[in-house]
Amino acid sequence: ANPALVEMLGYPSAAAMERVAIAAVFADEAERERLRARVDAEDDGADAEVLLRRADGREFPARVHARGERAADGAVRHYELYVVDLGPLREAEHALRQAEKLAAGG
């Protein structure tokens, strides 16, 4: 895990994060399995919006792009994930809706 992901997920270090099963990072195991199945089936990887779980248990929305690093026989050896925290975007969208509502007199 790179330092940005370690910080995003609230772990004290990469080593501490590596001791946690990836399933613990996904708030919904079924979402993780659906993403993994899509990656296994698609060579270019797959994107999904999911809820992730920080080290302290708080959940947050994230966009995940996952791809599989494949062996010569085509089997996935390991997965690479690129993660964007959507929490700040969702908060900004909410604030904009509230401002628009106030401006409209409501």
PDB file of C-alpha atoms in Angstrom:
ATOM      1  CA  ALA A   1       0.000   0.000   0.000  1.00  0.00           C
ATOM      2  CA  ASN A   2       1.263   3.452  -0.793  1.00  0.00           C
ATOM      3  CA  PRO A   3       1.401   6.196   1.876  1.00  0.00           C
ATOM      4  CA  ALA A   4      -1.679   7.993   0.500  1.00  0.00           C
ATOM      5  CA  LEU A   5      -3.860   4.883   0.881  1.00  0.00           C
ATOM      6  CA  VAL A   6      -2.464   4.173   4.349  1.00  0.00           C
ATOM      7  CA  GLU A   7      -3.378   7.732   5.371  1.00  0.00           C
ATOM      8  CA  MET A   8      -6.796   7.583   3.658  1.00  0.00           C
ATOM      9  CA  LEU A   9      -7.676   4.421   5.555  1.00  0.00           C
ATOM     10  CA  GLY A  10      -6.252   5.728   8.838  1.00  0.00           C
ATOM     11  CA  TYR A  11      -3.631   3.088   9.543  1.00  0.00           C
ATOM     12  CA  PRO A  12      -0.485   4.061  11.469  1.00  0.00           C
ATOM     13  CA  SER A  13       1.794   2.484   8.857  1.00  0.00           C
ATOM     14  CA  ALA A  14       1.855   0.390   5.690  1.00  0.00           C
ATOM     15  CA  ALA A  15       3.022  -2.567   7.756  1.00  0.00           C
ATOM     16  CA  ALA A  16      -0.026  -2.247  10.029  1.00  0.00           C
ATOM     17  CA  MET A  17      -2.333  -2.062   7.032  1.00  0.00           C
ATOM     18  CA  GLU A  18      -0.753  -5.107   5.412  1.00  0.00           C
ATOM     19  CA  ARG A  19      -1.732  -7.168   8.465  1.00  0.00           C
ATOM     20  CA  VAL A  20      -5.418  -6.467   7.733  1.00  0.00           C
ATOM     21  CA  ALA A  21      -7.348  -8.654   5.309  1.00  0.00           C
ATOM     22  CA  ILE A  22      -8.570  -6.716   2.261  1.00  0.00           C
ATOM     23  CA  ALA A  23     -12.090  -7.909   3.052  1.00  0.00           C
ATOM     24  CA  ALA A  24     -11.981  -5.793   6.227  1.00  0.00           C
ATOM     25  CA  VAL A  25     -11.435  -2.652   4.145  1.00  0.00           C
ATOM     26  CA  PHE A  26     -14.645  -3.146   2.152  1.00  0.00           C
ATOM     27  CA  ALA A  27     -17.793  -2.316   4.117  1.00  0.00           C
ATOM     28  CA  ASP A  28     -19.774  -4.815   2.040  1.00  0.00           C
ATOM     29  CA  GLU A  29     -18.226  -8.189   1.228  1.00  0.00           C
ATOM     30  CA  ALA A  30     -20.680  -8.688  -1.648  1.00  0.00           C
ATOM     31  CA  GLU A  31     -19.471  -5.453  -3.299  1.00  0.00           C
ATOM     32  CA  ARG A  32     -15.879  -6.663  -3.021  1.00  0.00           C
ATOM     33  CA  GLU A  33     -16.779 -10.025  -4.556  1.00  0.00           C
ATOM     34  CA  ARG A  34     -18.677  -8.394  -7.442  1.00  0.00           C
ATOM     35  CA  LEU A  35     -15.686  -6.148  -8.167  1.00  0.00           C
ATOM     36  CA  ARG A  36     -13.284  -9.088  -8.002  1.00  0.00           C
ATOM     37  CA  ALA A  37     -15.453 -11.138 -10.367  1.00  0.00           C
ATOM     38  CA  ARG A  38     -15.537  -8.270 -12.878  1.00  0.00           C
ATOM     39  CA  VAL A  39     -11.754  -7.865 -12.695  1.00  0.00           C
ATOM     40  CA  ASP A  40     -11.268 -11.600 -13.170  1.00  0.00           C
ATOM     41  CA  ALA A  41     -13.444 -11.430 -16.302  1.00  0.00           C
ATOM     42  CA  GLU A  42     -12.106  -8.187 -17.809  1.00  0.00           C
ATOM     43  CA  ASP A  43      -8.506  -7.643 -18.882  1.00  0.00           C
ATOM     44  CA  ASP A  44      -8.737  -3.844 -18.574  1.00  0.00           C
ATOM     45  CA  GLY A  45      -9.919  -3.929 -14.977  1.00  0.00           C
ATOM     46  CA  ALA A  46     -13.120  -2.549 -13.537  1.00  0.00           C
ATOM     47  CA  ASP A  47     -14.417   0.540 -11.769  1.00  0.00           C
ATOM     48  CA  ALA A  48     -16.930   0.680  -8.960  1.00  0.00           C
ATOM     49  CA  GLU A  49     -18.252   3.030  -6.319  1.00  0.00           C
ATOM     50  CA  VAL A  50     -18.121   1.239  -2.995  1.00  0.00           C
ATOM     51  CA  LEU A  51     -18.119   1.916   0.716  1.00  0.00           C
ATOM     52  CA  LEU A  52     -14.744   1.392   2.329  1.00  0.00           C
ATOM     53  CA  ARG A  53     -13.962   1.113   6.025  1.00  0.00           C
ATOM     54  CA  ARG A  54     -11.240   3.062   7.799  1.00  0.00           C
ATOM     55  CA  ALA A  55      -9.124   1.561  10.564  1.00  0.00           C
ATOM     56  CA  ASP A  56     -11.402   3.196  13.156  1.00  0.00           C
ATOM     57  CA  GLY A  57     -14.488   1.580  11.590  1.00  0.00           C
ATOM     58  CA  ARG A  58     -15.891   4.707   9.908  1.00  0.00           C
ATOM     59  CA  GLU A  59     -17.153   4.082   6.386  1.00  0.00           C
ATOM     60  CA  PHE A  60     -16.718   6.385   3.408  1.00  0.00           C
ATOM     61  CA  PRO A  61     -17.674   6.344  -0.274  1.00  0.00           C
ATOM     62  CA  ALA A  62     -14.851   5.638  -2.691  1.00  0.00           C
ATOM     63  CA  ARG A  63     -14.267   5.067  -6.367  1.00  0.00           C
ATOM     64  CA  VAL A  64     -12.109   2.000  -6.880  1.00  0.00           C
ATOM     65  CA  HIS A  65     -10.408   0.985 -10.089  1.00  0.00           C
ATOM     66  CA  ALA A  66      -9.135  -2.565  -9.799  1.00  0.00           C
ATOM     67  CA  ARG A  67      -7.094  -4.602 -12.204  1.00  0.00           C
ATOM     68  CA  GLY A  68      -5.570  -8.020 -12.035  1.00  0.00           C
ATOM     69  CA  GLU A  69      -1.897  -8.709 -12.630  1.00  0.00           C
ATOM     70  CA  ARG A  70      -2.001 -11.929 -14.620  1.00  0.00           C
ATOM     71  CA  ALA A  71       0.372 -14.865 -14.874  1.00  0.00           C
ATOM     72  CA  ALA A  72       1.322 -16.354 -18.243  1.00  0.00           C
ATOM     73  CA  ASP A  73      -1.628 -18.770 -18.025  1.00  0.00           C
ATOM     74  CA  GLY A  74      -4.067 -15.850 -17.597  1.00  0.00           C
ATOM     75  CA  ALA A  75      -4.818 -16.457 -13.924  1.00  0.00           C
ATOM     76  CA  VAL A  76      -4.821 -13.378 -11.694  1.00  0.00           C
ATOM     77  CA  ARG A  77      -1.700 -13.399  -9.497  1.00  0.00           C
ATOM     78  CA  HIS A  78      -2.636 -10.304  -7.504  1.00  0.00           C
ATOM     79  CA  TYR A  79      -4.869  -7.275  -7.675  1.00  0.00           C
ATOM     80  CA  GLU A  80      -3.946  -3.610  -7.959  1.00  0.00           C
ATOM     81  CA  LEU A  81      -6.407  -1.066  -6.606  1.00  0.00           C
ATOM     82  CA  TYR A  82      -6.544   2.656  -7.260  1.00  0.00           C
ATOM     83  CA  VAL A  83      -8.758   4.396  -4.728  1.00  0.00           C
ATOM     84  CA  VAL A  84     -10.295   7.875  -4.630  1.00  0.00           C
ATOM     85  CA  ASP A  85     -12.056   9.065  -1.469  1.00  0.00           C
ATOM     86  CA  LEU A  86     -15.401  10.464  -2.618  1.00  0.00           C
ATOM     87  CA  GLY A  87     -16.311  11.795   0.837  1.00  0.00           C
ATOM     88  CA  PRO A  88     -15.174  15.392   0.176  1.00  0.00           C
ATOM     89  CA  LEU A  89     -16.967  15.403  -3.188  1.00  0.00           C
ATOM     90  CA  ARG A  90     -20.200  14.146  -1.607  1.00  0.00           C
ATOM     91  CA  GLU A  91     -19.927  16.805   1.120  1.00  0.00           C
ATOM     92  CA  ALA A  92     -19.418  19.540  -1.504  1.00  0.00           C
ATOM     93  CA  GLU A  93     -22.407  18.267  -3.504  1.00  0.00           C
ATOM     94  CA  HIS A  94     -24.534  18.333  -0.366  1.00  0.00           C
ATOM     95  CA  ALA A  95     -23.409  21.881   0.471  1.00  0.00           C
ATOM     96  CA  LEU A  96     -24.194  23.001  -3.086  1.00  0.00           C
ATOM     97  CA  ARG A  97     -27.699  21.515  -2.916  1.00  0.00           C
ATOM     98  CA  GLN A  98     -28.272  23.267   0.418  1.00  0.00           C
ATOM     99  CA  ALA A  99     -27.061  26.590  -1.009  1.00  0.00           C
ATOM    100  CA  GLU A 100     -29.277  26.203  -4.078  1.00  0.00           C
ATOM    101  CA  LYS A 101     -32.234  25.403  -1.839  1.00  0.00           C
ATOM    102  CA  LEU A 102     -31.608  28.530   0.242  1.00  0.00           C
ATOM    103  CA  ALA A 103     -31.146  30.683  -2.870  1.00  0.00           C
ATOM    104  CA  ALA A 104     -34.477  29.406  -4.199  1.00  0.00           C
ATOM    105  CA  GLY A 105     -36.145  30.544  -0.994  1.00  0.00           C
ATOM    106  CA  GLY A 106     -36.577  27.133   0.527  1.00  0.00           C
TER     107      GLY A 106
END
